[in-house]
Amino acid sequence: MGACSTLRVILGDQLSRSVSALRDISLHEDVVLMMEVMEEATYVRHHKQKLVFVFSAMRHFAHSLREQGITVDYVPLDDPDNTGSFTGELRRAVQRHRPQRVVVTEPGEWRVWQMMQAWQAELGIPVEIRHDDRFLCSRAEFARWSGHKDTLRLEFFYRYMRRKTGWLMNGDEPEGGRWNFDVENRKPLPAGVVAPMPPRFPPDETTQEVMQMVRHRFAHHFGDIDSFGWAVTREQALQALDHFVQHALPRFGDYQDAMKSGQDFLFHSALSPYINIGLLLPLEVCEQAITAYRQGHAPLHCVEGFARQILGWREYVRGIYWLKMPEYAQSNTFDAHRPLPDFYWTGDTDMRCVREVVSATWRNAYAHHIQRLMVTGNFALLAGIEPKEVEEWYLLVYADAYEWVELPNTHGMALHADGGLMASKPYAGSGAYINRMSDYCRHCVYDVKRRVGERACPFNFLYWDFLMRNERILRPNARMSMPYQLLDRFSEQEKAQIRQQAKQFLDTVCARSSGGNRWSRT
Ligand code: FAD
Ligand code: DLZ
Ligand code: SF4
């Protein structure tokens, strides 16, 4: 092959035509390199649907670039010479194309960022790493905003971003006179309300080929593959966005925290996999939601609630990740070391709430936020599961999981393992919370009203045991004063019973069995 001018590397979560690495591309002189590599497919054992989603979307994206006259060098996983890593494939591509320079957009994960830092020296040609300006707040801007604060709070960052973008603002004032309509986002789902299912897309020939490959080469990975129906092109992802804005956004806010058996998506958008790999841009998603409000199609509390997730939370967790890595992943505030119970892989537990969430995760490579936070996350927090094991689980089971977003959500929000950098108190809840927000408890063998004793709901005794075990850390926190006041009314006998039942329960469910973790590690 002749020499090209610039080799432009596009990673599997950079599938946007507007991504910075493609911005000034020359159709005649430049080559785009895309590579399917085992290292990325196996650094955790991703859900089968996540693998199909990423590989199929990559192949479709390469096709769409070629249609625009761009030369794409695409290395498939089954290329016999595939070295299996980004660095190995880039080295081979440089030999093939002899470019004057390499251009790439900064990656989403620290792991890959480390690799990229070494590329220029390894290849002996200039490597330009560009900002990923699909995010609305750059890493440098977030660092400036955070200054030297000891604790960071979403609410202040969110206001900063609202002012910066002017979204839902009247001059310097928030639309509707309030920044946040959170209190209106906490309704359980009334009986008879059925949420619209997000559109599913029948696998085309390319997706079916990838499905065959994944069935064959990744048979031991977690998750169902046959129900695959994710969008794999930008056109399909745009249809999913339209569908959400039309059918679910007008009630998104009301039932944001609700959970319901048999309704896996409720009024959530299920757009995170598309936004995270670049099929949709966060900017256009927010703008479309805000247009729906301006046109009177969706009420303010729903649109504000939705925009807050993307403009607020999504940017906030990304900022924290890059501000604090790599140390961020190392803290373990509650000194939690129990192994992850088997039921996170099998769903085989009598706790109906956990069973529902794990089985939805298996079927869809998706669970909505409250399921992730207040069921599987809450259990791991209360039970004192080793953060690294929990984080690995979250990183592999969801189609939208990349470390920049998974880690702060798991380590910081769900496990409070960062000592409160991200959230002012742990999101710990007893069975009462799950009962209020779902219909799970109605058909559970455990009794959600019982704190201790036979058939007592494990979320209850684990909750109080968690507060007792971590009293030294949590009692001084003013936001925890209510539960400690309640705990102070328990008799010593009841406290001892709670401790004993929690220990017995955890010793049983966290014991590694021969089948334990069989999906998780290579
Ligand atoms: P919606 O409820 O429709 O929200 C709209 C959009 O807002 C989402 O598509 C997403 O882009 C954004 N968003 C909402 N909440 C968050 C949040 N807390 N952090 C970042 N973005 C947010 N999200 C991921 O994208 N990848 C992950 O790996 C991931 N891991 C998580 C792990 C745990 C323990 C928890 C508690 C949350 C995690 N989240 C993660 C955040 C959130 O649960 C998902 O973004 C959301 O469930 C995706 O579904 P949706 O598109 O239907 O979201
Ligand atoms: C998630 C993923 C997978 C499974 N496979 C690939 C791949 O083969 N090639 C690729 O370019 N990207 C893949 N990805 C996405 C990367 O893991 C992601 O780009 C990095 O984690 C950086 O965020
Ligand atoms: Fe979950 Fe407890 Fe309710 Fe059962 S009773 S579904 S274990 S919260």
Coordinates of C-alpha atoms and ligand atoms in Angstrom, one line a residue, residues 10-14 34-43 46 50-51 54-55 58 77 86 107-109 111-112 277 401-404, ligand 2:
I10 CA -11.4 5.4 15.7
L11 CA -12.2 3.3 18.8
G12 CA -15.4 1.4 19.3
D13 CA -17.0 4.1 21.4
Q14 CA -16.1 6.9 19.0
M34 CA -10.7 0.6 13.1
M35 CA -9.8 -2.6 14.8
E36 CA -11.7 -5.3 16.6
V37 CA -9.3 -6.7 19.2
M38 CA -9.5 -9.5 21.8
E39 CA -7.9 -7.3 24.5
E40 CA -11.0 -5.0 24.4
A41 CA -13.4 -7.9 24.1
T42 CA -12.0 -9.7 27.2
Y43 CA -10.5 -7.2 29.7
H46 CA -18.7 -8.3 28.6
K50 CA -22.6 -5.6 24.5
L51 CA -20.1 -7.4 22.3
V54 CA -20.1 -2.7 19.8
F55 CA -18.8 -4.9 16.9
M58 CA -18.4 -0.5 14.4
L77 CA -11.5 -10.0 15.0
F86 CA -4.8 -1.6 20.0
P107 CA -10.3 7.5 25.0
G108 CA -13.0 6.9 27.6
E109 CA -10.9 4.8 29.9
R111 CA -6.5 2.0 30.9
V112 CA -6.5 3.0 27.2
I277 CA -20.6 4.9 21.7
A401 CA -20.7 0.3 30.5
Y402 CA -17.4 2.1 30.1
E403 CA -15.2 2.7 33.1
W404 CA -15.4 6.5 32.9
Ligands
DLZ2 C1 -16.1 -2.3 24.4 C2 -15.2 -2.6 23.2 C3 -15.1 -3.9 22.7 C4 -15.8 -5.0 23.3 N1 -14.3 -4.1 21.6 C5 -13.7 -3.1 21.0 C6 -12.8 -3.4 19.9 O1 -12.6 -4.5 19.5 N2 -12.3 -2.3 19.3 C7 -12.5 -1.1 19.7 O2 -11.9 -0.2 19.1 N3 -13.2 -0.8 20.8 C8 -13.8 -1.8 21.4 N4 -14.6 -1.6 22.5 C9 -14.6 -0.2 23.0 C10 -13.3 0.1 23.8 O3 -13.2 -0.8 24.9 C11 -13.3 1.6 24.2 O4 -13.1 2.4 23.1 C12 -12.2 1.8 25.2 O5 -12.6 1.2 26.4 C13 -11.9 3.3 25.5 O6 -13.0 3.9 26.0

